[in-house]
Every structure is written in structure tokens, then in C-alpha cells.
Coordinates of C-alpha atoms in Angstrom, one line a residue:
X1 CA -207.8 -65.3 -42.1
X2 CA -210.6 -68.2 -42.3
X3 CA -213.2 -68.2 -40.3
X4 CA -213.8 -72.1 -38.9
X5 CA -217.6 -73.1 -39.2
X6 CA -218.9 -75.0 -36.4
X7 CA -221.0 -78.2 -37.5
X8 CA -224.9 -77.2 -36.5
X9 CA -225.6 -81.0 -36.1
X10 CA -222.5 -81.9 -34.0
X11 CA -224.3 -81.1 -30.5
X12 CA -225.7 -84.2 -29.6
X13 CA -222.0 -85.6 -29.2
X14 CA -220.6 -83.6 -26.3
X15 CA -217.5 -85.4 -26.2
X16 CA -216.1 -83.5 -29.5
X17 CA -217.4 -80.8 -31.5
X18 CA -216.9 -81.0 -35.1
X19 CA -216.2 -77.7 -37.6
X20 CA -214.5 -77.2 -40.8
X21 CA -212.0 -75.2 -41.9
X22 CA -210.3 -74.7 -46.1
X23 CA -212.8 -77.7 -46.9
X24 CA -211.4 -80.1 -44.6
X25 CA -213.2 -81.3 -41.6
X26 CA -212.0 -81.3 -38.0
X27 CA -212.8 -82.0 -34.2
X28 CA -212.1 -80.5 -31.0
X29 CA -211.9 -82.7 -27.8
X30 CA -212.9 -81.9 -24.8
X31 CA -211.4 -83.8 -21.7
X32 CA -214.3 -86.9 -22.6
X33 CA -213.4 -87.3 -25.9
X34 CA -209.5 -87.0 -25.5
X35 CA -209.6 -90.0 -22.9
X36 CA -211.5 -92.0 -25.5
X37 CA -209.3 -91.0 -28.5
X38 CA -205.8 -92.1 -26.1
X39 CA -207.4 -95.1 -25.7
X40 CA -208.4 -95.2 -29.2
X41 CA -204.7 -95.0 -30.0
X42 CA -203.7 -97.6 -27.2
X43 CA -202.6 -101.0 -28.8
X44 CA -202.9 -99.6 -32.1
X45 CA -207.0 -100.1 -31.8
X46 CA -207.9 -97.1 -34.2
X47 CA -204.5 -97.8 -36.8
X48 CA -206.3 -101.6 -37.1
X49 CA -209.9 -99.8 -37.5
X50 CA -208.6 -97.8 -40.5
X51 CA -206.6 -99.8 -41.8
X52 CA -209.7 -102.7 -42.4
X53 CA -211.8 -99.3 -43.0
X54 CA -214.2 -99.8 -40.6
X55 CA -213.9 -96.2 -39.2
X56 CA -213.2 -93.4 -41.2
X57 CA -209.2 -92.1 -41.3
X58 CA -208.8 -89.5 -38.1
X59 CA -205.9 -88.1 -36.8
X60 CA -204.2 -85.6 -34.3
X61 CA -202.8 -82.7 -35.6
X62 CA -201.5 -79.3 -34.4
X63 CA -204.4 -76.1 -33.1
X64 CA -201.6 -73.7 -34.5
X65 CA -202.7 -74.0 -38.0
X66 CA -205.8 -72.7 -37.3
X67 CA -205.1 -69.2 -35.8
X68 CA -208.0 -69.1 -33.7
X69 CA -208.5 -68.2 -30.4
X70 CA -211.7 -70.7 -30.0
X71 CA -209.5 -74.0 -31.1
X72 CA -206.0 -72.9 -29.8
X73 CA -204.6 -75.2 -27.1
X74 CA -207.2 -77.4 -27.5
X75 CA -206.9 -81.2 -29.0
X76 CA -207.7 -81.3 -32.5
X77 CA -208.3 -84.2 -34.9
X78 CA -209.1 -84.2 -38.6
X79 CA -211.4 -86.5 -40.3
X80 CA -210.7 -87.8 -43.8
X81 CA -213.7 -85.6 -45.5
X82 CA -217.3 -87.3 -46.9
X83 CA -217.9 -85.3 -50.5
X84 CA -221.2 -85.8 -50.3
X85 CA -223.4 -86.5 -46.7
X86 CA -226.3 -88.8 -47.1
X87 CA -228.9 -89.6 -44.7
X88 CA -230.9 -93.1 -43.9
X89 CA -234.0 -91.9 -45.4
X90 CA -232.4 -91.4 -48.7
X91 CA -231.0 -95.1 -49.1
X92 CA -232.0 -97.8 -50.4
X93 CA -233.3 -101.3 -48.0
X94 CA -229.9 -102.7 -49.8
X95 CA -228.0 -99.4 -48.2
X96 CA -229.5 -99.6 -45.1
X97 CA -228.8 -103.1 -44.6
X98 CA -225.4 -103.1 -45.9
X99 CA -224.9 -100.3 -43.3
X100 CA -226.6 -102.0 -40.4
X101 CA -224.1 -104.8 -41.4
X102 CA -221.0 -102.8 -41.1
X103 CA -222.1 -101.0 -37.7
X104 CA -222.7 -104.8 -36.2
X105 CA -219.4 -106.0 -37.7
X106 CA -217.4 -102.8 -36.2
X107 CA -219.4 -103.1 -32.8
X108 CA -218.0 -107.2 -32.8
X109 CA -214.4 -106.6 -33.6
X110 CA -214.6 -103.6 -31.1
X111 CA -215.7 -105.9 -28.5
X112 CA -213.3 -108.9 -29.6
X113 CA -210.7 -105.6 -28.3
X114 CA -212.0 -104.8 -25.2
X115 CA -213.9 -102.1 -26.2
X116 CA -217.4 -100.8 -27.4
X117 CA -220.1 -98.7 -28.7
X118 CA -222.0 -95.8 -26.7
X119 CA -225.1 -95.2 -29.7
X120 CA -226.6 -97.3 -32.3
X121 CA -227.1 -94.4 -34.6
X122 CA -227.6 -94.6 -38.7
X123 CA -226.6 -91.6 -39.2
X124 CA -222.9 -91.9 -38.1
X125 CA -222.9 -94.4 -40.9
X126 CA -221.8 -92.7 -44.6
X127 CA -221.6 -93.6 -47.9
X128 CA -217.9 -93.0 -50.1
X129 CA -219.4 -94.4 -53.3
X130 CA -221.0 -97.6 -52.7
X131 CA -219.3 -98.0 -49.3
X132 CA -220.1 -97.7 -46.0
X133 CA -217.7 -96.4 -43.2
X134 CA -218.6 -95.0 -39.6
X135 CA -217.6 -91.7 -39.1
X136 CA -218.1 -90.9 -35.5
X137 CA -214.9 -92.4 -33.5
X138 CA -215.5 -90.7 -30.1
X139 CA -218.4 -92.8 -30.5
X140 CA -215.9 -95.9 -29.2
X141 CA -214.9 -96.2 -25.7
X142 CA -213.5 -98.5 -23.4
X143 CA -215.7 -102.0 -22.5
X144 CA -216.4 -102.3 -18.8
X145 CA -216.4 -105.8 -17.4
X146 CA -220.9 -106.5 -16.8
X147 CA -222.0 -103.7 -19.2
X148 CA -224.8 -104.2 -21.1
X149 CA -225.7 -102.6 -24.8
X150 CA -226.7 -99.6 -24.0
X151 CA -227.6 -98.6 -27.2
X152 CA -230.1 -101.7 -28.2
X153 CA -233.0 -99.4 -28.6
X154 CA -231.2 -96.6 -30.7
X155 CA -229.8 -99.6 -33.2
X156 CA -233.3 -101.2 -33.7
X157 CA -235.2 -98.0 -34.1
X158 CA -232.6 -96.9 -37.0
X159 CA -231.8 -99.6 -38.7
X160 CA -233.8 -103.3 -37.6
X161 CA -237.0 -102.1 -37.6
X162 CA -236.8 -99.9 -41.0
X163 CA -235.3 -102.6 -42.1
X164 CA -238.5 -105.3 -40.8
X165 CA -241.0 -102.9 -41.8
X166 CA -240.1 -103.0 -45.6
X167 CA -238.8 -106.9 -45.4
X168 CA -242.3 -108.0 -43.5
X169 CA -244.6 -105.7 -44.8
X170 CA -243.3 -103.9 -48.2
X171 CA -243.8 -100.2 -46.6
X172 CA -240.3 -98.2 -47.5
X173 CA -239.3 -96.5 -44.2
X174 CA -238.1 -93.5 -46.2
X175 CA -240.8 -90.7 -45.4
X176 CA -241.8 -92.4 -42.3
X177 CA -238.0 -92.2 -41.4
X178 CA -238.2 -88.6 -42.3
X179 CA -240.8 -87.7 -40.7
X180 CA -239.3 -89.3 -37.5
X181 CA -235.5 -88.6 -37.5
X182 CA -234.9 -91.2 -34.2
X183 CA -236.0 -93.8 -36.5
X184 CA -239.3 -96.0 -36.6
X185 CA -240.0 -96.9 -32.6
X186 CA -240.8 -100.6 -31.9
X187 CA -244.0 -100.0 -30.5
X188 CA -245.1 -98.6 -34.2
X189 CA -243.4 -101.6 -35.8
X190 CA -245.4 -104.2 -33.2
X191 CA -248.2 -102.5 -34.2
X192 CA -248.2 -103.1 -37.9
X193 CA -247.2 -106.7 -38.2
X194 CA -249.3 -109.6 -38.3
X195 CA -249.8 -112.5 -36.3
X196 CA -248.0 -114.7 -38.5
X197 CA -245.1 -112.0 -38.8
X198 CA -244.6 -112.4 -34.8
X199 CA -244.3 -116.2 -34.6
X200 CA -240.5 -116.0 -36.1
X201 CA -238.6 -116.1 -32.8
X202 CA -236.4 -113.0 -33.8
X203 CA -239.4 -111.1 -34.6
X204 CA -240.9 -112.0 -31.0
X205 CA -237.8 -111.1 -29.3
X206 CA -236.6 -108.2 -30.6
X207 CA -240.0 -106.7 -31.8
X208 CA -243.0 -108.4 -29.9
X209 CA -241.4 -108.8 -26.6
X210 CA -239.2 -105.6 -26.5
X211 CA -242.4 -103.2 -27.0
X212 CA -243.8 -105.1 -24.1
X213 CA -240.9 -104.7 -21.6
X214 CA -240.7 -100.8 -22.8
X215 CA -244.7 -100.3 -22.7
X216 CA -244.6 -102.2 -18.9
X217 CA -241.9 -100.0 -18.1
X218 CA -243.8 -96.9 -19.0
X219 CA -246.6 -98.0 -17.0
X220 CA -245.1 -98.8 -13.9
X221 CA -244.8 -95.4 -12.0
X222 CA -243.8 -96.4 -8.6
X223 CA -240.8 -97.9 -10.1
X224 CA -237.4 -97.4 -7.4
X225 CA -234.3 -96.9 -9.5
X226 CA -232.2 -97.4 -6.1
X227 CA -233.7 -100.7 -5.3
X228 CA -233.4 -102.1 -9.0
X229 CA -229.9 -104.4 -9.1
X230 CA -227.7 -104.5 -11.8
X231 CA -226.7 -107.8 -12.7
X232 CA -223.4 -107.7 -14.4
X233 CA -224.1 -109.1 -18.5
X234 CA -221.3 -111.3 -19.5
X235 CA -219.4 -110.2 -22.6
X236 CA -220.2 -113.7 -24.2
X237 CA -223.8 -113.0 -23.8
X238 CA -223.1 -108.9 -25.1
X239 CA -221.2 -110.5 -28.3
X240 CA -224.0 -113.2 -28.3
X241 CA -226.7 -110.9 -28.9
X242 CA -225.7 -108.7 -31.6
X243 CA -224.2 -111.7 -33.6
X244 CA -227.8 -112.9 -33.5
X245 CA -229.1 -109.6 -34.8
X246 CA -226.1 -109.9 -37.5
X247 CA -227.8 -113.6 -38.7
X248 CA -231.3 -112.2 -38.6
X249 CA -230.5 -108.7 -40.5
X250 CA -228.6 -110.9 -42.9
X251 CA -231.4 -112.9 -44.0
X252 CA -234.1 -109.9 -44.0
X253 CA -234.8 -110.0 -47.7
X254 CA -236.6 -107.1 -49.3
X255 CA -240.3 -107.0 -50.7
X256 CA -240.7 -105.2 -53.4
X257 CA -243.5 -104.1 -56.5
X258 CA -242.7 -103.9 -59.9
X259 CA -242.6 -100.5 -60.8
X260 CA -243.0 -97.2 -63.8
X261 CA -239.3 -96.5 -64.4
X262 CA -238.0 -100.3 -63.0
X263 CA -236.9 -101.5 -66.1
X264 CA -236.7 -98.4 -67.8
X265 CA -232.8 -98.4 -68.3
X266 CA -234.0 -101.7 -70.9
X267 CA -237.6 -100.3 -72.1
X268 CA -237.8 -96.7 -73.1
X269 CA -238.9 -94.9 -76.0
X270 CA -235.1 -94.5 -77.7
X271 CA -234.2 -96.2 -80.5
X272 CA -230.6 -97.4 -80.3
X273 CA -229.5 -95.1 -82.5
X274 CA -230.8 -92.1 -80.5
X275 CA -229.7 -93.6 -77.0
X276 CA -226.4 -94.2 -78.8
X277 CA -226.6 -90.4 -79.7
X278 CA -227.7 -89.5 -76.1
X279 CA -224.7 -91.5 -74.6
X280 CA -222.0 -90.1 -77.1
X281 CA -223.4 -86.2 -75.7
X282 CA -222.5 -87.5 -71.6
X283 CA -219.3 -89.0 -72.9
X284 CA -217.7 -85.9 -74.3
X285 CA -219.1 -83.7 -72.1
X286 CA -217.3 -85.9 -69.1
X287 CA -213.9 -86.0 -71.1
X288 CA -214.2 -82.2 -71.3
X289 CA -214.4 -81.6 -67.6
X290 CA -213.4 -84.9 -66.0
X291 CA -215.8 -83.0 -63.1
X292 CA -214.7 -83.7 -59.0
X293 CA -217.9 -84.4 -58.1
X294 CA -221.2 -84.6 -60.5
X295 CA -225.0 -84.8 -59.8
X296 CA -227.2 -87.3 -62.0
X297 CA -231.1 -86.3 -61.4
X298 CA -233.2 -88.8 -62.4
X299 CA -230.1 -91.4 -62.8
X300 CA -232.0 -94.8 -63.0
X301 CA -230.0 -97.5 -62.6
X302 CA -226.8 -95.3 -63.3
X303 CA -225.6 -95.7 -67.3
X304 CA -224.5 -92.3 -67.5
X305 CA -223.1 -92.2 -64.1
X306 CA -221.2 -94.9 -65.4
X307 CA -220.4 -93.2 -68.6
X308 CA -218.8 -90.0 -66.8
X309 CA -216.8 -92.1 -63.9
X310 CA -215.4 -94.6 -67.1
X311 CA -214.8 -90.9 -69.1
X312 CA -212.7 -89.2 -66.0
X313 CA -215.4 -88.3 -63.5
X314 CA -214.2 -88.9 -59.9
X315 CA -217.5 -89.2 -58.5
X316 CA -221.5 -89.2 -59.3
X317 CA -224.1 -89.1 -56.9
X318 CA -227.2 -90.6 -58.3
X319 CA -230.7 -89.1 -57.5
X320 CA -234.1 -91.0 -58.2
X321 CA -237.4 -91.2 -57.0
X322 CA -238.3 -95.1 -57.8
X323 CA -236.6 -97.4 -54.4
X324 CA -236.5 -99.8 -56.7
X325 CA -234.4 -98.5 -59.5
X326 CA -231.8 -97.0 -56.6
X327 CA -231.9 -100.7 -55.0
X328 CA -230.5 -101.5 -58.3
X329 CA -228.0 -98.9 -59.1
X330 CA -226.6 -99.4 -55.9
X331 CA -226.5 -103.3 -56.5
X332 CA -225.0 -102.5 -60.3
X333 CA -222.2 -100.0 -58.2
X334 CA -221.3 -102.4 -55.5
X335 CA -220.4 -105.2 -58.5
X336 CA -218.2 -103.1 -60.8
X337 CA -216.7 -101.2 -57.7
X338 CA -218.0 -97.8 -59.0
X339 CA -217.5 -94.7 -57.5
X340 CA -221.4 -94.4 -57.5
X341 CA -223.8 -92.8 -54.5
X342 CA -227.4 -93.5 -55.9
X343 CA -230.0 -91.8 -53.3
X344 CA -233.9 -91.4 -53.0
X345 CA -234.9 -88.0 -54.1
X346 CA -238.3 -86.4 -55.0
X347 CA -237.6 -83.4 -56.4
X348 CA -240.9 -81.5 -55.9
X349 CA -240.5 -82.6 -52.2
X350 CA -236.5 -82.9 -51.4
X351 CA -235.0 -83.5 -48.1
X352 CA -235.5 -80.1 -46.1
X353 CA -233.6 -78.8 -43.0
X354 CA -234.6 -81.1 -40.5
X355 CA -233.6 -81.5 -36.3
X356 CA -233.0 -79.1 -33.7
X357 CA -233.8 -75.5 -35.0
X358 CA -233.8 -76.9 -38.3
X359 CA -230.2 -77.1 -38.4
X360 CA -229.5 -80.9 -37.4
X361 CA -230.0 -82.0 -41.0
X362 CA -229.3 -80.4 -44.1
X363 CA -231.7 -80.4 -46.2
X364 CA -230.9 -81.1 -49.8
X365 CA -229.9 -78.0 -51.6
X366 CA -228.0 -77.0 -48.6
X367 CA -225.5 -79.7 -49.1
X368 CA -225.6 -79.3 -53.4
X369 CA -221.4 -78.6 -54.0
X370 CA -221.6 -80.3 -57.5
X371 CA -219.3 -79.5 -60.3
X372 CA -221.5 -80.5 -63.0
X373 CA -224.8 -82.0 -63.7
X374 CA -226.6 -84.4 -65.7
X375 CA -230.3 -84.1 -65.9
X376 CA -231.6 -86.1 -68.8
X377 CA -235.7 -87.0 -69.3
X378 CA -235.8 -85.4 -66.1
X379 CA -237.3 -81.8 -66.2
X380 CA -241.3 -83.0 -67.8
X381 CA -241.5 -84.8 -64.2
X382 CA -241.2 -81.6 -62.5
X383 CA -242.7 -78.9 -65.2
X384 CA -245.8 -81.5 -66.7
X385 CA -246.2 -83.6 -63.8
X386 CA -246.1 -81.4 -61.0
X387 CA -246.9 -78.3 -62.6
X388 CA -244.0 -76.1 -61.3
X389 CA -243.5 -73.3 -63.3
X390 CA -240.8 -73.6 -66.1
X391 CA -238.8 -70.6 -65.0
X392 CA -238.6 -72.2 -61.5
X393 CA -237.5 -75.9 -63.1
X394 CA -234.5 -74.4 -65.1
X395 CA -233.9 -72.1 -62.1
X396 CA -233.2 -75.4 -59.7
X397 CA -231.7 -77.0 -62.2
X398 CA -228.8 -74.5 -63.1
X399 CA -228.2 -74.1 -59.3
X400 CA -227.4 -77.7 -58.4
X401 CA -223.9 -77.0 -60.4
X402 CA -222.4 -74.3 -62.5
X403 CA -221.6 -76.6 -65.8
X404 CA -224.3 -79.7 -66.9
X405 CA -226.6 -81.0 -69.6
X406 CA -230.5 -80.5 -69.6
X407 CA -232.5 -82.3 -71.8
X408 CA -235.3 -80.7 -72.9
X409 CA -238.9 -83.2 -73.8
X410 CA -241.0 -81.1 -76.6
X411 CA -244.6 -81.9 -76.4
X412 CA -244.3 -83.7 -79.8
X413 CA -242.5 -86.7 -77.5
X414 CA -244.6 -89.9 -76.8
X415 CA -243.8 -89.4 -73.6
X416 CA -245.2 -85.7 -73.3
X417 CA -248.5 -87.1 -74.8
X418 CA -249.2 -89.6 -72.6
X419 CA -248.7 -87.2 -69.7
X420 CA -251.0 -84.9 -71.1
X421 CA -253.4 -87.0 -72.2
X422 CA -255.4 -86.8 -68.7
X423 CA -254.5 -83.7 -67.4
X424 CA -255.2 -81.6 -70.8
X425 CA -252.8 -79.2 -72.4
X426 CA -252.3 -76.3 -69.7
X427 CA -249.4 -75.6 -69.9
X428 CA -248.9 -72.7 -72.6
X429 CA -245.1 -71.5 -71.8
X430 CA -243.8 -75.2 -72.2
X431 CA -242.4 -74.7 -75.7
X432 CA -238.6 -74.9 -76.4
X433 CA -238.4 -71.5 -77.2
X434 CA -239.5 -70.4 -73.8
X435 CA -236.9 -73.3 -72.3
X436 CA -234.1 -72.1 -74.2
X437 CA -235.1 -68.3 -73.5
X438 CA -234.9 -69.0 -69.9
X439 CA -231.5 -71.1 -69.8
X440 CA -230.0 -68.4 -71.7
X441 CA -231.0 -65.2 -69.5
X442 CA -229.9 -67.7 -66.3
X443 CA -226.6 -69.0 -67.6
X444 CA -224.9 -69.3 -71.3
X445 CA -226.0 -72.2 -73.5
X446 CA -222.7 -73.6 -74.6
X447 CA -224.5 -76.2 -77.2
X448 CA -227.6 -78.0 -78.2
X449 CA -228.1 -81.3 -79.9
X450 CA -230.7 -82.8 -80.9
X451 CA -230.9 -86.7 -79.8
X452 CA -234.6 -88.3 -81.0
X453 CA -237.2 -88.2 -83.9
X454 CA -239.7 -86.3 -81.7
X455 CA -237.3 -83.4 -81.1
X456 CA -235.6 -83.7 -78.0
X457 CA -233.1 -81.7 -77.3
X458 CA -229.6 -81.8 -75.1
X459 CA -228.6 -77.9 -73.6
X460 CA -225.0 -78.0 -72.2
X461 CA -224.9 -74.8 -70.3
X462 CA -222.6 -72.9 -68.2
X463 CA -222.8 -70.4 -64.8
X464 CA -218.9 -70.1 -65.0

């Protein structure tokens, strides 16, 4: 018998507990979260929110199948499962706007149907391809005739002022993000924007003159909670305010540099003949294995994603380091309706375990549960650029998934060159005999073709 494996991260919601059990994902209620999830199911609320897939598919279902003392009698709902969990440091200003929009447009209809949300979290916010959907219903309650949005604060910190900071200043709120998981506080965002970013009226109100109120609360010690009224806030005012945010998030435009690898997908040392070669590798690889779910490091804006979802691939999951380049892919995605995740990745520094005890957020190779792999031009970024040893770049590599492709850059490449052209030669053991002596004591090399002039080199491998 199974085991069930509670969710680390799922503490901070103490109305349900999630775990997971045969790859499927669950939720046990406690008394909190079974009165919200029967009135959830009154008037058909939650049927209407899946069906316009505003919240992710949930339903009740029997504690007898599991077998365990710790869920049995207890109320149980499983959740349609995410493949792959992202996190709003790894997306894109695009993402995290078109997220921010779908949180505010759930939060209005909720509202229009008497009811409401208790956070303003990101991070119940996922991504099934280019898609957003929020995944934490016990997050939804009942509206309360006067009540005011409670969760104001949480909702700017994760996704308005991210999302000013990169709009109004071109800094990406990615490592800052990271580096504080609550989000970027208001008082940090005041601090950085100009005079001339303030005089917008949405800026003043919801940056300028919100850091005051919290900073003049802060200092006001001899503050009495009992002798403070609470005036009851209209609904019409409630659904007033966060339409407003809706207009203003709407027409927050990104800033943003031309950079290395933007238009690499268009300028890169292949010939058409050799990318032609390069693309005819990924597309019989894809037929072969028509893979559940496969990793693309170093994806760009997403051609051979594209090539193994139009070659029987279910899903890809895109990994990049340039914002720009993911901005796109996940523009190019949304148009053709691909089942396409593009994410912000730096491989010499990837997301770690993050949160309380480290357990809150998985860190990236925590959640790797690929199929295959694709990592093309990619392995001279970590080996020549960063200097990480060979051994350790293959070692990575063959972990993410047990089948994939690795190109392999000789030094002979233009590309190589250049990168060694200031740092020197150093690098002794980078020779494709050492590569392709590695790959084959890690895992067996199932093929190798060559696809440029200079001697690159494509490795299909296998762990299986």
C-alpha cells in the first residue's frame, strides 16, 4: 500500500491540507474549508468557475480509496494535477501580467456572485501551457455585506508592483522576487520611482499614497484597535477598486533592452542547411517517443518546442536565461495555442528550495519529472562560460530526463572562439572525446550526428 505525501508548502492554508497520492493530487478539509467548499458548490458557483476555467477542476470524492488511517473519514477533494509547478519569479512581465489579469477577473465575477477572495497570492496562480488558472479554491469564501479587500497589500506586493517596477523602471523583478518570496513591498517600490513616475494618479494611489498610510501606521504606537470604527465598504466601491487596478495593469506596458540571444532564433551561426539538419534530428527523435512531458534548456523563442508538440509531444517546458526571448516564446505560444511553458532559468544559479525550512518552494531539480530532453547550443554556456567542470555539465544534464539530445560545440565553432577569445584556452578536458567518454560511462549514446561545418555534434542518449 501507497504511502500519501503530504505537500511541505501547503501550511500556510489551514483550511485544507493538500498531499498526493498514485500521481494525482488531493486535499483534506478541515471543518473551515468544508463550509467554504459547500458553499462553493451552492448555486452551482464552482461548476460555473470550471466550466469558464477560471479555477482549476476539484471535486469530492470518497477517503476509502486511500486506505489510510490519517485521511479516512475525513472530506477529501482532488485537484485536476499541474505537470509542471512554476513560480512568479520564473515568468515572464507578459506571464505575470496575464496572471495578475486572470486573478482580478476571477476576484470580479466572484464578487458579481456574492462571494470573494481571502489572499492576493501569485503563487496560487499556474501555468497549463500558456495558460493561467488559479488553483487554490478554499481560497474563495462567502462575501459579507461592508467587507473590505482584505487582501490589497498581498495582491500589489505579488503582482502590481513587480509588475511597475519593470513597466516604470526596466528592473526585472525576477531575483528581487526570489530573493523576497512575499513579493516586492510598496515601500521599496516608492522608493525607486521618480518624481515624474508618481504624478500618474494610479501610481500615487496605489504606490505613493499606500506606503504613506502603511509607514504612518507603523509609526503610530499608541494606536487603540477597540476605539478604531469600522465603516462598512460598499460592494460597488469593493468591485470599483479592483476594476481600476484591472484598467491600470492592462495598460502597464513593458520596458525592455535589446538583448545577446533576442533575435537569435533569426541570426545565428547555421546555415540553412545545417539548421534544416539540426531540426530534422528534434523531429525524429519526437516521433520516436512522442514524450508526456519534455524539457527544452536553452529554448529561445521555442522552434524546437514547437517541433516536438507538432511531432507528438504533449508538452514542453521551455527554459532560458534572456526575459526577453521567454517574453516572446510565451507571446509565440499564446498565438498558435501551443502546449508551451517557457520559464526564466539560469542554470549555473537555478531556483533552490526556498520558504519555511526550505521546503515551501521547490527548488528546480526537485520538481525535474521530464521524459525527455532537448539541450541544443546549450552546454558551452555552462562548461566555457561558467567554468563548471564537464563531468558535472553532462552529469545535470542526463539527470533532468532519462532519454534527450545534447549537442556538443567543439572549440573549432565560431561560437567557442569568441568565448575564448578573452578568457584564454583553459579548459584542457573540453574536447569531444572527453564529452562523449563521459555521456557514455553516465548513460548509453544511442546516436550521434553531425549538424555544422565546424563539427558540432548531436548525442541522443539514453538512462532507460
Amino acid at each position: 500500500m501507497k504511502e500519501i505525501e503530504i505537500e511541505a508548502g501547503s501550511f500556510r492554508d489551514p483550511a485544507g491540507k493538500i498531499f498526493y497520492y498514485e500521481n494525482k493530487v488531493y486535499r483534506i478539509l478541515n471543518d473551515e474549508g468544508k463550509k467554504r467548499f459547500q458553499f462553493l458548490e451552492k448555486n452551482e458557483l464552482l461548476k460555473n468557475l470550471i466550466s469558464q476555467k477560471l479555477v482549476i477542476s476539484s471535486k469530492r470524492i470518497s477517503s476509502k480509496i486511500f486506505q489510510s488511517k490519517e485521511v479516512l473519514d475525513k472530506n477529501i477533494l482532488e485537484h485536476d494535477k499541474i505537470d509542471y509547478i512554476s513560480y512568479p519569479y520564473e515568468w515572464s512581465f507578459q506571464q505575470l501580467k496575464d496572471a495578475a489579469l486572470h486573478h482580478l477577473n476571477l476576484h470580479l465575477y466572484l464578487l458579481n456572485n456574492n462571494a470573494t477572495l481571502i489572499d492576493g497570492s501569485a503563487y496560487n496562480i499556474q501555468f497549463v501551457g500558456h495558460k493561467p488558472i488559479f488553483i487554490d479554491i478554499l481560497s474563495i469564501k462567502e462575501y459579507q455585506d461592508g467587507e473590505y479587500w482584505k487582501a490589497h497589500k498581498q495582491f500589489c506586493e505579488n503582482f502590481l508592483n513587480p509588475l511597475i517596477l519593470k513597466s516604470k523602471k526596466n528592473i526585472n523583478f525576477n531575483n528581487w522576487f526570489k530573493g523576497n518570496l512575499e513579493g516586492i513591498t510598496t515601500k521599496d517600490l516608492n522608493s525607486v520611482l521618480s518624481f515624474t513616475d508618481k504624478i500618474s494618479y494610479n501610481i500615487f494611489t496605489q504606490v505613493v499614497l499606500l506606503d504613506y498610510l502603511e509607514d504612518k501606521t507603523i509609526r503610530n504606537e499608541n494606536i487603540d484597535l477597540n476605539k478604531i470604527k469600522k465603516r462598512k465598504f460598499s460592494k460597488k466601491s469593493f468591485i470599483s477598486i479592483v476594476e481600476n487596478i484591472k484598467r491600470l495593469i492592462t495598460n502597464l506596458n513593458e520596458k525592455k533592452d535589446k538583448t545577446v540571444w533576442s533575435n537569435y532564433s533569426k541570426n545565428n551561426t547555421y546555415k540553412i542547411k545545417e539548421e534544416n539538419d539540426k531540426k530534422n534530428v528534434v523531429e525524429e527523435f519526437s516521433k520516436k517517443f512522442k514524450f508526456d512531458t519534455l524539457a527544452d534548456l536553452g529554448c529561445n523563442e521555442g522552434v524546437y518546442s514547437e517541433i516536438c508538440l507538432k511531432n507528438g509531444c504533449k508538452q514542453v517546458v521551455g527554459f532560458d536565461y534572456d526575459l526577453n526571448v521567454i517574453n516572446n516564446a510565451y507571446k509565440i505560444s499564446k498565438k498558435k495555442n501551443l502546449n508551451f511553458l517557457p520559464l526564466y532559468f539560469d542554470a549555473s544559479n537555478p531556483s533552490s528550495n526556498l520558504g519555511w525550512l526550505q521546503t515551501e518552494r521547490k527548488g528546480f531539480l526537485q520538481r525535474v519529472n521530464f521524459s525527455g530532453m532537448l539541450s541544443l547550443a546549450f552546454e558551452h554556456h555552462l562548461a566555457i562560460a561558467k567554468n563548471i567542470p564537464l563531468i558535472q555539465v553532462i552529469e545535470f544534464l542526463t539527470n533532468i530526463a532519462p532519454r534527450g539530445l545534447i549537442e556538443f560545440v567543439p572549440k573549432e565553432d565560431i561560437t567557442i572562439k569568441k568565448m575564448l577569445f578573452l578568457k584564454g584556452d583553459i579548459f584542457k578536458d573540453y574536447t569531444e572525446e572527453n564529452f562523449k567518454n563521459i555521456l557514455s560511462k553516465i548513460s548509453k549514446i544511442e546516436s550521434e550526428k553531425i549538424v555544422s561545418a565546424s563539427g558540432r555534434k548531436i548525442f541522443e542518449y539514453s538512462k532507460i
